[in-house]
C-alpha positions as a LaTeX table, in Angstrom:
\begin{tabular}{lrrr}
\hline
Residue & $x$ (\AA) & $y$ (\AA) & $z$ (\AA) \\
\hline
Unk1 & 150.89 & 26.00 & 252.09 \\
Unk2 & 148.86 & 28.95 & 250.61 \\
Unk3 & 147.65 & 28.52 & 246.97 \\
Unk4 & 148.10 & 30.72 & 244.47 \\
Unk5 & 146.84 & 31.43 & 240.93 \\
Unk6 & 147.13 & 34.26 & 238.64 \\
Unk7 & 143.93 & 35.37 & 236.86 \\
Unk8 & 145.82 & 34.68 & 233.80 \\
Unk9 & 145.59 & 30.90 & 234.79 \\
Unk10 & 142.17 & 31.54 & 236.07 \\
Unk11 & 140.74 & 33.06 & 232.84 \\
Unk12 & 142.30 & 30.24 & 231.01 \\
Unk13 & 140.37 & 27.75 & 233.60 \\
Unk14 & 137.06 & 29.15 & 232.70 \\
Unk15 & 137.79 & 30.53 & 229.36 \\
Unk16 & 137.04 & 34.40 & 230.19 \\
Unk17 & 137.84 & 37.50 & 228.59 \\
Unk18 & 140.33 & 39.10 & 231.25 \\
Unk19 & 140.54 & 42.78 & 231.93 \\
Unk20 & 143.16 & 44.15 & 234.37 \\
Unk21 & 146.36 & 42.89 & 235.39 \\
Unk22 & 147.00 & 39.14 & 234.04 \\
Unk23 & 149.76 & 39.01 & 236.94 \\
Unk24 & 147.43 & 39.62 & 239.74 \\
Unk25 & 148.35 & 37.08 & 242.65 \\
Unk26 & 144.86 & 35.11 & 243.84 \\
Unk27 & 144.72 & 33.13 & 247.21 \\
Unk28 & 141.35 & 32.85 & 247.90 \\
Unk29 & 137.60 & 33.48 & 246.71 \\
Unk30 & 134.72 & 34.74 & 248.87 \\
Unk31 & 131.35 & 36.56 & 248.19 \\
Unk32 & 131.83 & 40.27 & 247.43 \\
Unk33 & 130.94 & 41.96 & 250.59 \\
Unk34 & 133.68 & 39.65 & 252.95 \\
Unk35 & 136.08 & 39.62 & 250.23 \\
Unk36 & 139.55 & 40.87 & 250.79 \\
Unk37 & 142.43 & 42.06 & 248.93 \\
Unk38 & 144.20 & 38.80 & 246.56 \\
Unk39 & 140.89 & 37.25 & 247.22 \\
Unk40 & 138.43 & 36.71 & 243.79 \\
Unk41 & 134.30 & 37.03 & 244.33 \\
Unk42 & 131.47 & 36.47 & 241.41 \\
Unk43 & 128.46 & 38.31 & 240.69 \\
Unk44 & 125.83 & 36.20 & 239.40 \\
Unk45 & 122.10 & 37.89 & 240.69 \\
Unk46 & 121.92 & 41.60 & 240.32 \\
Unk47 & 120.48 & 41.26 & 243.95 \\
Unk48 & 123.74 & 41.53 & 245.28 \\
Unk49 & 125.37 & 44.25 & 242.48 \\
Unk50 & 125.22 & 46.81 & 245.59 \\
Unk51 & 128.12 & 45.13 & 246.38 \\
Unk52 & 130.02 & 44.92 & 243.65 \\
Unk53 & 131.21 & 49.24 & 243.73 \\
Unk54 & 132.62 & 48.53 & 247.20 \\
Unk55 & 134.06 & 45.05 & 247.34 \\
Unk56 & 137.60 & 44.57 & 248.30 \\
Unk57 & 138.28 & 41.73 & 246.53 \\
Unk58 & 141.18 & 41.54 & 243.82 \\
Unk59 & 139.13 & 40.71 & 241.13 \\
Unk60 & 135.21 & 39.58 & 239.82 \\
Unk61 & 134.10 & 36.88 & 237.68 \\
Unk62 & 130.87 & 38.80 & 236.03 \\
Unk63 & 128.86 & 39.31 & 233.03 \\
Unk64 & 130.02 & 41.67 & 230.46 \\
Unk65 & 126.98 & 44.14 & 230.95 \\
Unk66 & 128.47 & 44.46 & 234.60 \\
Unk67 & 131.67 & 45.66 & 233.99 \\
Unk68 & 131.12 & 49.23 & 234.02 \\
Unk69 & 130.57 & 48.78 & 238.30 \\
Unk70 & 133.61 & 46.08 & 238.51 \\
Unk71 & 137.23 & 46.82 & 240.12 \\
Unk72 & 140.16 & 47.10 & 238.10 \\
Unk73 & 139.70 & 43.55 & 237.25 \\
Unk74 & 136.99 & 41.17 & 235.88 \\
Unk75 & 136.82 & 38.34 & 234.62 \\
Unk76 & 134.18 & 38.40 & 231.73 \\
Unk77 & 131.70 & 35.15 & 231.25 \\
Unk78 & 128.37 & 33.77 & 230.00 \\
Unk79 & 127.65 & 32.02 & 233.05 \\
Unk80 & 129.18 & 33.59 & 235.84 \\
Unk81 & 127.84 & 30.81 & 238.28 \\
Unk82 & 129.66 & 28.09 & 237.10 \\
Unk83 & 132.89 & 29.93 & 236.39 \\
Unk84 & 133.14 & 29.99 & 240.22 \\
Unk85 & 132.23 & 26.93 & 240.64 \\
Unk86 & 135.10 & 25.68 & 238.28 \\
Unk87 & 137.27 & 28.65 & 240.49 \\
Unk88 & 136.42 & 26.85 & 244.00 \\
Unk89 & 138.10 & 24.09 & 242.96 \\
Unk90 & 141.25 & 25.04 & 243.04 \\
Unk91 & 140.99 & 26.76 & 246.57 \\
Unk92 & 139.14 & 23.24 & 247.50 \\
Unk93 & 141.28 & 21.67 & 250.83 \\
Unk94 & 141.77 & 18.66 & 249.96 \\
Unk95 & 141.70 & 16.03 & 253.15 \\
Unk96 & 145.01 & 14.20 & 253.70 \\
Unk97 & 144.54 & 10.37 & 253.91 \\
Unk98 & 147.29 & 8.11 & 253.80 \\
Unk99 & 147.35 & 4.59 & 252.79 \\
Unk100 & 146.54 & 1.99 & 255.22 \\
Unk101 & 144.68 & 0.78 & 257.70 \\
Unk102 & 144.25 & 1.63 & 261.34 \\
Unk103 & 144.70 & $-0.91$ & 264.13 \\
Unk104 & 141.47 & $-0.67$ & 265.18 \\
Unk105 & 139.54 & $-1.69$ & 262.12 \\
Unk106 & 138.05 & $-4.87$ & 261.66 \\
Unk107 & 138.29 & $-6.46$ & 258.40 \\
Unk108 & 136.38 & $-9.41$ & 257.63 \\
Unk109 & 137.01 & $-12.61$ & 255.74 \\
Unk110 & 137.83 & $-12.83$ & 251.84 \\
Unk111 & 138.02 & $-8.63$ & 251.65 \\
Unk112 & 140.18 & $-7.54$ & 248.40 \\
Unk113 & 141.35 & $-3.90$ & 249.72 \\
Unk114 & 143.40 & $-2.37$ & 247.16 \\
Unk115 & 147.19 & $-0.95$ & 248.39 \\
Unk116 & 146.41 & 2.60 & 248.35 \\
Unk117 & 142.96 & 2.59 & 250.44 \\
Unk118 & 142.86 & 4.63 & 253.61 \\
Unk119 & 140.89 & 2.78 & 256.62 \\
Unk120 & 140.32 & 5.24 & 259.39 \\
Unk121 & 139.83 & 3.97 & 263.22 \\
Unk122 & 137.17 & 2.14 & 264.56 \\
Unk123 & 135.62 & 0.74 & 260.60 \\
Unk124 & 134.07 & $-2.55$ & 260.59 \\
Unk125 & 134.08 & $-4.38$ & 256.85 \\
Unk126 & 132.15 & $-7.31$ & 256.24 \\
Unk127 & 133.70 & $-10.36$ & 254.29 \\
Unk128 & 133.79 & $-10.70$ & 250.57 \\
Unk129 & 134.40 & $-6.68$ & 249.74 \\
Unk130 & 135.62 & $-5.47$ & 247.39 \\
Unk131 & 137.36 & $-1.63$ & 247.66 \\
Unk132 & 139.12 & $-0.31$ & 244.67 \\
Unk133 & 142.14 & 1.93 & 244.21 \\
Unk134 & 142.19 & 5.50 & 246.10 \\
Unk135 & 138.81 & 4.48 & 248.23 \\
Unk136 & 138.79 & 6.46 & 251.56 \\
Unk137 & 137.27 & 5.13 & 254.43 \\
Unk138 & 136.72 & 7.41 & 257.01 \\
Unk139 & 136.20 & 6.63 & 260.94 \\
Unk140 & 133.44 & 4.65 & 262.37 \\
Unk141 & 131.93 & 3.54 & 259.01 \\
Unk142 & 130.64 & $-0.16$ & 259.20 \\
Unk143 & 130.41 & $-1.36$ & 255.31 \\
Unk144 & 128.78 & $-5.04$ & 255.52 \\
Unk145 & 129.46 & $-8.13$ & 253.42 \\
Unk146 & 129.48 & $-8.02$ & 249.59 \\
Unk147 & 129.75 & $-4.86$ & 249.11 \\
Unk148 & 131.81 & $-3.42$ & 246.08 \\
Unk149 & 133.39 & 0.35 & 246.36 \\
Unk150 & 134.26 & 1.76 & 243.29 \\
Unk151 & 137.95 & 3.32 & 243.04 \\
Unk152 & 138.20 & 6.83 & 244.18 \\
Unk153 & 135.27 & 6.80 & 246.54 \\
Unk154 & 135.15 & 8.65 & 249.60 \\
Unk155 & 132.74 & 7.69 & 252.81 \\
Unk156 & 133.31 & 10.31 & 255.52 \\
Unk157 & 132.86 & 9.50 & 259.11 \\
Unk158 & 129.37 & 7.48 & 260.34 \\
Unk159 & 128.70 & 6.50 & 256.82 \\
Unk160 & 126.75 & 2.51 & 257.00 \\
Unk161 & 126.79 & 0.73 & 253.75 \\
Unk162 & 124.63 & $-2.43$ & 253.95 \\
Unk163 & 125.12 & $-5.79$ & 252.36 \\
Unk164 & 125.11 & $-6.68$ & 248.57 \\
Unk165 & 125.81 & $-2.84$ & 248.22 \\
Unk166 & 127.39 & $-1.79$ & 244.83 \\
Unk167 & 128.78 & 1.91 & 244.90 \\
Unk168 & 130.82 & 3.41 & 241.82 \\
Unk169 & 133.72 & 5.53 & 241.01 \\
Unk170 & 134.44 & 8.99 & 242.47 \\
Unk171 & 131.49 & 8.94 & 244.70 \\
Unk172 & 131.05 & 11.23 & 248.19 \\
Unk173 & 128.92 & 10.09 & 250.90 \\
Unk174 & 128.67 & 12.23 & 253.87 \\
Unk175 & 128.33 & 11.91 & 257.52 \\
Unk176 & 125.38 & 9.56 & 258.63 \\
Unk177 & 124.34 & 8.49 & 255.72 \\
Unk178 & 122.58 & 4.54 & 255.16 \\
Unk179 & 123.04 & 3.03 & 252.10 \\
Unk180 & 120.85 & $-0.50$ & 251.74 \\
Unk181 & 118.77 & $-0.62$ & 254.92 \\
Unk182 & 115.27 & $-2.48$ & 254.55 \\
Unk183 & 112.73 & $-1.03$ & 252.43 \\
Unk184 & 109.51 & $-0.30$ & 254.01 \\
Unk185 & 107.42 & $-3.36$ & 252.61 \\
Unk186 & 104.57 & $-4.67$ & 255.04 \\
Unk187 & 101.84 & $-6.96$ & 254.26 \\
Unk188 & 98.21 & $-7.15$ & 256.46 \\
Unk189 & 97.63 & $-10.18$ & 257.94 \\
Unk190 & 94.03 & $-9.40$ & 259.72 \\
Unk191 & 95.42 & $-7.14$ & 261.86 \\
Unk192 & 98.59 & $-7.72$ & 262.06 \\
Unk193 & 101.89 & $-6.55$ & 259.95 \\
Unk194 & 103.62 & $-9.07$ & 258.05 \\
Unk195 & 107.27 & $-7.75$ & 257.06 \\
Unk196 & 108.40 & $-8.74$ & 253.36 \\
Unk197 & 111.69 & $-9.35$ & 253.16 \\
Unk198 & 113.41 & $-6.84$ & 251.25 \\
Unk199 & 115.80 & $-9.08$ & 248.65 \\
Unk200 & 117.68 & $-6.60$ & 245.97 \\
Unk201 & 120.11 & $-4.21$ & 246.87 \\
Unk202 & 121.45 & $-0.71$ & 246.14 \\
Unk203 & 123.18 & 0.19 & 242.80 \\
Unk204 & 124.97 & 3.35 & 243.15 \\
Unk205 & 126.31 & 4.94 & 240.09 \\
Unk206 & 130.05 & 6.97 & 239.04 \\
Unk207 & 130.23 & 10.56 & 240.57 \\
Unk208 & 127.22 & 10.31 & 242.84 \\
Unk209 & 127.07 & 12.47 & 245.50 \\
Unk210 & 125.41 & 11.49 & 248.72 \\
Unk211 & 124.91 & 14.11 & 251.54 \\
Unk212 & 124.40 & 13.66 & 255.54 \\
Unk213 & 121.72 & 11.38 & 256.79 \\
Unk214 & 120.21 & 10.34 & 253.74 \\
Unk215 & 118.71 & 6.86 & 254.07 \\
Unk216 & 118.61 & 4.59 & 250.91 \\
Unk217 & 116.30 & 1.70 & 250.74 \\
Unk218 & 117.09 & $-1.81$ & 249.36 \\
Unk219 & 114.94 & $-3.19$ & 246.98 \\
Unk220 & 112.56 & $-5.53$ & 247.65 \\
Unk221 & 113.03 & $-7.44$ & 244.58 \\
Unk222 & 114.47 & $-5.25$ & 241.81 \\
Unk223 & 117.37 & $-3.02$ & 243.37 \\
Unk224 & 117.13 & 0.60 & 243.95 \\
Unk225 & 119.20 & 2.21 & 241.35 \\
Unk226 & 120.92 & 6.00 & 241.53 \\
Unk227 & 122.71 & 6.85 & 238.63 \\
Unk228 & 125.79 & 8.16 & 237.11 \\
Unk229 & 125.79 & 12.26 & 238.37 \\
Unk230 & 123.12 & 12.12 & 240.85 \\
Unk231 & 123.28 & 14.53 & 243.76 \\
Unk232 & 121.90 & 14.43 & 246.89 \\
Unk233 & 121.40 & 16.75 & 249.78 \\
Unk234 & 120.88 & 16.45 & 253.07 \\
Unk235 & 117.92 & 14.01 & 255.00 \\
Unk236 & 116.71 & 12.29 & 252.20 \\
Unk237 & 114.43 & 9.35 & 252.15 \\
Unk238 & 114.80 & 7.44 & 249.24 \\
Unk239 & 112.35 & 4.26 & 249.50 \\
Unk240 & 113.13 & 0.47 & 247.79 \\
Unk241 & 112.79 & $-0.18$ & 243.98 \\
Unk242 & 113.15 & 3.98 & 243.18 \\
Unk243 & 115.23 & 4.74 & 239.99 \\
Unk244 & 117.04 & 8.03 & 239.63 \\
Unk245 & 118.46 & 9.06 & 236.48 \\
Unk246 & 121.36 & 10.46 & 235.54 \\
Unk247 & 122.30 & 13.84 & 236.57 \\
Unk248 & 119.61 & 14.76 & 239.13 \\
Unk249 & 119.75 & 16.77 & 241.72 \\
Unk250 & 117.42 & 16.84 & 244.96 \\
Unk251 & 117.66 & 19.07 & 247.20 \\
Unk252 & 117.38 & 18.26 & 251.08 \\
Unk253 & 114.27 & 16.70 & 253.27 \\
Unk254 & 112.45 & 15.33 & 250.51 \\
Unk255 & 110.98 & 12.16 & 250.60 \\
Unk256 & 110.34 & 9.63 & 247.11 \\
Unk257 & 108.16 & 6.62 & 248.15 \\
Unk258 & 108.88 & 3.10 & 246.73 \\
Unk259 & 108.83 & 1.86 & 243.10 \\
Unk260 & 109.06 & 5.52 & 241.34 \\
Unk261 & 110.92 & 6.41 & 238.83 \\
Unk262 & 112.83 & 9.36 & 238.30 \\
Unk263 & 114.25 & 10.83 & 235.13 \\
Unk264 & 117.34 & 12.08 & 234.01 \\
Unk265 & 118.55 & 16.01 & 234.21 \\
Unk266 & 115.43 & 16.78 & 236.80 \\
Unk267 & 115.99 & 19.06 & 239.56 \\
Unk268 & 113.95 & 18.95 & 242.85 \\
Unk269 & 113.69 & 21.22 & 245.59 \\
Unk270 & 113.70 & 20.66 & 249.42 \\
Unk271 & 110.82 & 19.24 & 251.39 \\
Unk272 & 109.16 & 18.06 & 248.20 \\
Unk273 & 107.21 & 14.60 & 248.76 \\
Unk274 & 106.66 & 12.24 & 245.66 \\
Unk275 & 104.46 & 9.60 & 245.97 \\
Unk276 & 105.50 & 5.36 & 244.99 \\
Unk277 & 105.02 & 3.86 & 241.39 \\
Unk278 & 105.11 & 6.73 & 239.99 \\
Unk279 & 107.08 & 7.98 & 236.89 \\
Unk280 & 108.64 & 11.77 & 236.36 \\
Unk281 & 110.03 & 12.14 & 232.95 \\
Unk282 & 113.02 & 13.75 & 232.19 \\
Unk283 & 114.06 & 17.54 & 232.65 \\
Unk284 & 111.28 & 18.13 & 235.28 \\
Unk285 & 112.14 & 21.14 & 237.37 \\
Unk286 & 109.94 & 20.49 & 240.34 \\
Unk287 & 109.80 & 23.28 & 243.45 \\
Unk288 & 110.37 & 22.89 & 246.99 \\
Unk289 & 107.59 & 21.66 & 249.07 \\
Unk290 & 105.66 & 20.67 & 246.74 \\
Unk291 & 103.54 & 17.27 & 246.42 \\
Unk292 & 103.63 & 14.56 & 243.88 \\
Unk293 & 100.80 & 12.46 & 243.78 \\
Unk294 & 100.78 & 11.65 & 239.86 \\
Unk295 & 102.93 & 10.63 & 236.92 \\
Unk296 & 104.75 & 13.76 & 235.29 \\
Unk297 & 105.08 & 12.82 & 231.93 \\
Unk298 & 106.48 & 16.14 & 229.94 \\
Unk299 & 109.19 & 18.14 & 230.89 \\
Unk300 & 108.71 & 21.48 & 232.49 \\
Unk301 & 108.34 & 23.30 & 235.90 \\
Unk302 & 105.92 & 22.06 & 238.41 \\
Unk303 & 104.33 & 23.74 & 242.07 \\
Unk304 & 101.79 & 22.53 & 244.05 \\
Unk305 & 102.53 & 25.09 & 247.36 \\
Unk306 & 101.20 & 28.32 & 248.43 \\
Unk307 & 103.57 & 31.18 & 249.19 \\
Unk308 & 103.37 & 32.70 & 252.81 \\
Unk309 & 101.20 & 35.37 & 253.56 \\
Unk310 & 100.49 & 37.34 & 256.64 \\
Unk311 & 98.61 & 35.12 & 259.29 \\
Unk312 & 94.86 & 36.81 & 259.29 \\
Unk313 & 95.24 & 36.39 & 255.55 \\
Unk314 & 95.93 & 33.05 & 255.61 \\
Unk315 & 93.49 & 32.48 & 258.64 \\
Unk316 & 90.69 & 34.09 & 255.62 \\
Unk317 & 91.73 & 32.64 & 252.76 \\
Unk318 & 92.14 & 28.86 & 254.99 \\
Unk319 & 88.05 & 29.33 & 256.31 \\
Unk320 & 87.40 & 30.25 & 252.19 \\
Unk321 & 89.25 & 27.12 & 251.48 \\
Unk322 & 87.14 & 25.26 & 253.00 \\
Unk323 & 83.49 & 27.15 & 251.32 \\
Unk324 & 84.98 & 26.14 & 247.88 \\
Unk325 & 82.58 & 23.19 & 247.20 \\
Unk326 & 79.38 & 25.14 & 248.86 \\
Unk327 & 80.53 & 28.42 & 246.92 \\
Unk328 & 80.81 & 26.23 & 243.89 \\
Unk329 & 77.41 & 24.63 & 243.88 \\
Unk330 & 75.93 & 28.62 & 244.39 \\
Unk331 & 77.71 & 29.24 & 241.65 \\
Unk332 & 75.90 & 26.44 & 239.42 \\
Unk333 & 72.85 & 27.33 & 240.94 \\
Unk334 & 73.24 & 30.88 & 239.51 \\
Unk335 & 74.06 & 30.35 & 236.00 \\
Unk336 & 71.40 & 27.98 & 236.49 \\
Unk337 & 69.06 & 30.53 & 237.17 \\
Unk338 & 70.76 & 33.41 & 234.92 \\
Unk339 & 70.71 & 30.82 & 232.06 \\
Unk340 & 66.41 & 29.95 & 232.71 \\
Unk341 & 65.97 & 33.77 & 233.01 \\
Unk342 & 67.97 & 34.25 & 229.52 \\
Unk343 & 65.44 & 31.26 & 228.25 \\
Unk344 & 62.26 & 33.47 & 229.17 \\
Unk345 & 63.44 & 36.71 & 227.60 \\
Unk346 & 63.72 & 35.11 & 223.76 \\
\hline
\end{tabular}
């Protein structure tokens, strides 16, 4: 069945100064070049105001010093962004799970599944868990022994959940993902690896969001934590005995090495690489690709990349690269020289 909303209830939602018609009819929201008619769009980066004169769409969520190139009707807010973020939601489709489990599952020993949990085909469980109220399961998902699920938690297909695991409330882990495999601890024996056995676990906090393929290490002593509000993208590696705090986000193919601690309210981009027992305070903005070798220990924004540049630019500047030490010590010489000359004069 079709949802519908009028922009009355929509400017309620996000608390926005309407103009047009209140009564408008909304099924839908898209960006404002594919939008049609009874459809709603946003306009957030002036990038895309080019669009905004010929959009089709029934109505725009905008700032107010935009309105003079809106349709008939706009929705008026500070933060345009999150309005349709808010706005998605209701157009969200919701998967249908029934209660119950399929035939095909395997349950182990001692399990306490609550009544309304939804067990697709083909899950294996492991004895002594525990899954709360509302959890979905979804196919193929082996979740081994111990391992508590927090009510309202959602593992789509492929998802592995090791042993000992403890995952909150409200919590969405996507396709692929491994949640308490081994850490990556190795000792040298002459020349030979000795594997440590990794012993703690994975905490998991409420509202976590996991995305595909991320891998999650145990702990090898302490447990690897991720907090309350953390958000994951895609092909993570997150190694044993890292902390997350609250309300970070990381965006995808970034890799945090064991034992480092993350604070809360950072946000770091794709392909960024972090190095182990290391600490980044709180509210560090931190952009993609770059490479963490230090503690961060103040908030702020950090880079450590180079932006592209046409190749025989980059083939120059790469050979200059590497004359930085002997241009350096010419340098020295120089003042060295300028500074004896400057001598002799007075």
């Amino acid at each position: 069945m079709q949802r519908r909303h009028s922009l009355q209830e929509i400017a309620h939602l996000i608390d926005a100064d309407l103009k047009g018609d209140s009564a408008c009819l909304i099924t839908g929201i898209m960006t404002l070049q594919n939008a049609q008619q009874g459809q709603i769009s946003f306009l957030d980066n002036k990038r895309y105001l080019k669009y905004l004169a010929i959009t089709q769409a029934s109505a725009v969520i905008l700032r107010g010093e935009c309105l003079k190139h809106a349709p008939s009707n706009a929705l008026i807010v500070a933060d345009p962004y999150l309005a349709f973020a808010k706005v998605a939601k209701l157009f969200e489709r919701d998967p249908e799970c029934s209660p119950g489990i399929h035939a095909t599952a395997i349950i182990g020993e001692n399990c306490h599944i609550h009544p309304s949990v939804s067990i697709a085909p083909n899950v294996v469980i492991g004895a002594n868990t525990h899954l709360g109220a509302g959890v979905v399961i979804g196919a193929a998902c082996v979740i081994g022994d111990n391992v508590v699920i927090g009510a309202n938690t959602r593992l789509t297909s492929h998802v592995s959940v090791c042993a000992d695991t403890q995952i909150g409330e409200r919590v969405l882990i996507h396709n692929g993902s491994v949640i308490g495999s081994d850490g990556f601890g190795l000792a040298k024996d002459n020349n030979k690896w000795i594997k440590i056995p990794q012993l703690g676990k994975v905490q998991v906090g409420n509202d976590v969001e996991i995305g595909a393929n991320v891998s999650i290490d145990r702990g090898a002593l302490d447990d690897t934590i991720i907090a309350d509000g953390v958000k994951l993208d895609n092909q993570i590696q997150i190694g044993h005995n890292v902390r997350i705090g609250e309300n970070t986000a990381i965006a995808g193919c970034t890799g945090i090495a064991g034992s480092t601690h993350i604070g809360k309210n950072c946000m770091i981009g794709g392909g960024v690489c972090i190095n182990g027992h290391i600490e980044i305070a709180d509210n560090v903005y931190i952009t993609g690709m770059s490479s963490v070798v230090h503690s961060i220990r103040s908030p702020g924004i950090y880079s450590s990349t180079h932006s592209t540049q046409p190749q025989r630019e980059w083939q120059k500047n790469s050979i200059r690269f590497r004359q930085l030490d002997q241009l350096a010590k010419r340098l020295r010489k120089t003042e060295r020289l300028i500074n004896n000359k400057s001598i002799d004069l007075d």
